[in-house]
PDB file of C-alpha atoms in Angstrom:
ATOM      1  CA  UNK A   1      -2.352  11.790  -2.654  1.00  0.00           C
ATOM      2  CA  UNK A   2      -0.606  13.238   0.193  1.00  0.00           C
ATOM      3  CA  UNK A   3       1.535  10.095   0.524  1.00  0.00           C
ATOM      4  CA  UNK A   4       4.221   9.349  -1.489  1.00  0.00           C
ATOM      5  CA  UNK A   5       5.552   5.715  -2.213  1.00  0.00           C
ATOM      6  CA  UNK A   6       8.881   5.161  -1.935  1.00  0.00           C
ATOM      7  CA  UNK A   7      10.829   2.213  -4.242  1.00  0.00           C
ATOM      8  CA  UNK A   8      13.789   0.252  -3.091  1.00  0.00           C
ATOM      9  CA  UNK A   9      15.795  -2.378  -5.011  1.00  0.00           C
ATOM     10  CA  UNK A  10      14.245  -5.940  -4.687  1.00  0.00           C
ATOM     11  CA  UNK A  11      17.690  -7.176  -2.164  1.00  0.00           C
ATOM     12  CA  UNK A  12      16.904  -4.185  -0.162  1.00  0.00           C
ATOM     13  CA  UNK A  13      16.116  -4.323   3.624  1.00  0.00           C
ATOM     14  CA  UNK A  14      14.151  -1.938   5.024  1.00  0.00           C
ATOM     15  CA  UNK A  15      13.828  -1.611   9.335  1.00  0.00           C
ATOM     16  CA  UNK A  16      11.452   0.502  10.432  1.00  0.00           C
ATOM     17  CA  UNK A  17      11.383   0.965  14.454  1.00  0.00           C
ATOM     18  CA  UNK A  18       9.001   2.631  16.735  1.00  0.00           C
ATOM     19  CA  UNK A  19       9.487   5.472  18.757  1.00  0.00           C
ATOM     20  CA  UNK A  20       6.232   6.217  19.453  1.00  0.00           C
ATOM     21  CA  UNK A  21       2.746   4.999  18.959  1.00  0.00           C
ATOM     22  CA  UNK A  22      -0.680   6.388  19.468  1.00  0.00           C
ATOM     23  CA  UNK A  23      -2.941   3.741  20.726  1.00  0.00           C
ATOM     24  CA  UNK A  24      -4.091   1.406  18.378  1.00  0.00           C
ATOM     25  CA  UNK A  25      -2.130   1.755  16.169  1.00  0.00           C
ATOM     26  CA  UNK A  26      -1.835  -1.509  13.391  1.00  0.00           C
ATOM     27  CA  UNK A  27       0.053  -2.465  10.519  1.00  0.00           C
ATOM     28  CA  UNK A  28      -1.671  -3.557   7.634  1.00  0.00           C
ATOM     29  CA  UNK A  29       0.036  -5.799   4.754  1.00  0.00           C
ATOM     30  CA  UNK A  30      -1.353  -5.647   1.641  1.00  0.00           C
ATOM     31  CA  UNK A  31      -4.879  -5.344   3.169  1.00  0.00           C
ATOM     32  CA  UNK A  32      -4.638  -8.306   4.421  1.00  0.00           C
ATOM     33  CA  UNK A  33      -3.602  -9.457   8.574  1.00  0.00           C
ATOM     34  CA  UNK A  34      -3.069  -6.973  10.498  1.00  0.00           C
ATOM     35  CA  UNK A  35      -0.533  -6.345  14.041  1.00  0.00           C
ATOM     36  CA  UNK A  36      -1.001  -4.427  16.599  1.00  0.00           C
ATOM     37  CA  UNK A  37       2.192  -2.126  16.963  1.00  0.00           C
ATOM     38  CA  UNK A  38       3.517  -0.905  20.330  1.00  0.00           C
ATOM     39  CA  UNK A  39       6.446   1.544  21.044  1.00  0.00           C
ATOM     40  CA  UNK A  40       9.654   0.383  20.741  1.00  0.00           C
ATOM     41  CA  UNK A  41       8.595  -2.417  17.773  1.00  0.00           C
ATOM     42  CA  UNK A  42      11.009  -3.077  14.902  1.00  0.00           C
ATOM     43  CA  UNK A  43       9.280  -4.004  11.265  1.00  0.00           C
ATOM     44  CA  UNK A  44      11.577  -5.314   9.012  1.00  0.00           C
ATOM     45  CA  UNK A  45      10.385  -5.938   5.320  1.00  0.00           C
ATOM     46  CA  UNK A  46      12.720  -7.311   2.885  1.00  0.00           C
ATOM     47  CA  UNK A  47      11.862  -9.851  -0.194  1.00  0.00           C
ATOM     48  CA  UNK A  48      10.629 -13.090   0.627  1.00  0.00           C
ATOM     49  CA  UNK A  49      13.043 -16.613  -0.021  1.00  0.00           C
ATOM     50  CA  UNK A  50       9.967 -17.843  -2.470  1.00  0.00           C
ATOM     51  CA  UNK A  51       8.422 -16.070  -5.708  1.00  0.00           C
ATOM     52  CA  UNK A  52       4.619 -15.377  -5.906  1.00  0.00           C
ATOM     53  CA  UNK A  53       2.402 -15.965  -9.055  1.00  0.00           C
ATOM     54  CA  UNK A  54       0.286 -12.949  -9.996  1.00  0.00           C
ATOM     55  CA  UNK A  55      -3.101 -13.410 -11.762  1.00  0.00           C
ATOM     56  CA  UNK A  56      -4.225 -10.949 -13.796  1.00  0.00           C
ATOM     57  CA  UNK A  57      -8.015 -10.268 -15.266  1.00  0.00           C
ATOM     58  CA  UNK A  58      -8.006  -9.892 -18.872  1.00  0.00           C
ATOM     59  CA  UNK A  59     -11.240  -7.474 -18.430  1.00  0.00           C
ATOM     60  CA  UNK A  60      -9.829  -5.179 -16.605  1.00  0.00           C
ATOM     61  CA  UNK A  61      -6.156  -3.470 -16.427  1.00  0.00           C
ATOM     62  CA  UNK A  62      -3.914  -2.119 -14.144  1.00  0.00           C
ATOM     63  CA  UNK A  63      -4.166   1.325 -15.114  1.00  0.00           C
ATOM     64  CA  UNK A  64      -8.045   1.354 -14.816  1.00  0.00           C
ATOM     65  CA  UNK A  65      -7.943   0.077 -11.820  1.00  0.00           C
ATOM     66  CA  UNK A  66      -6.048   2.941 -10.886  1.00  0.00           C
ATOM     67  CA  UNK A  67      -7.967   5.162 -12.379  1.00  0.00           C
ATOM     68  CA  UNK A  68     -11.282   4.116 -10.769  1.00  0.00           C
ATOM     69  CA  UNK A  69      -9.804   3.630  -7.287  1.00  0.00           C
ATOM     70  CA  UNK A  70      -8.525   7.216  -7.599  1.00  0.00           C
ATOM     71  CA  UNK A  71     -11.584   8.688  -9.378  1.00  0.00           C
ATOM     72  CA  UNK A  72      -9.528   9.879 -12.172  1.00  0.00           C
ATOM     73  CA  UNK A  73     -11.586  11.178 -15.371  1.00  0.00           C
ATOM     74  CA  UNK A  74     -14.559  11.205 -13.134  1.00  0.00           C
ATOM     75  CA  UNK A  75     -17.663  14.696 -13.588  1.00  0.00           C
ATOM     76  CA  UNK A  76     -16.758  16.508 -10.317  1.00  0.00           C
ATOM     77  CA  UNK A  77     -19.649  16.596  -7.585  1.00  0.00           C
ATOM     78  CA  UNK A  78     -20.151  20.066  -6.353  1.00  0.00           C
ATOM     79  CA  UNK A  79     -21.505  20.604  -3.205  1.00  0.00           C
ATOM     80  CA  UNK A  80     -24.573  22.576  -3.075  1.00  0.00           C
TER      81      UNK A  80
END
């Protein structure tokens, strides 16, 4: 949890440039392509022109997802 996300209106542009990379480093989009990213590289994200229809599984919800992806409520291991 050492991350914290950060929420900006849906019209909202955000640029994010490079001033330095370490080697190999990749950007990842919602797990799924992935770009090399080089020094000097400018990312822009900002809302796409078209809408996207969302699925959602009636067995499971979005806050247990959470939950297990997190381990929340889970009996702590202790190292012995």
């Amino acid at each position: 949890l050492a991350f914290r996300p950060v929420v900006f209106g849906s019209r909202s542009t955000v640029v994010v440039s490079t001033k330095r990379v370490n080697a190999g480093t990749t950007l990842v989009c919602d797990g799924q392509g992935s770009t090399r990213i080089e020094a000097g590289d400018s990312i822009v994200i900002r809302r796409a022109d078209h809408d996207v229809l969302i699925v959602e599984n009636p067995d499971t919800g979005q806050w247990r997802s959470l939950a297990e992806k997190l381990g929340w409520a889970k009996t702590p291991r202790y190292q012995r």
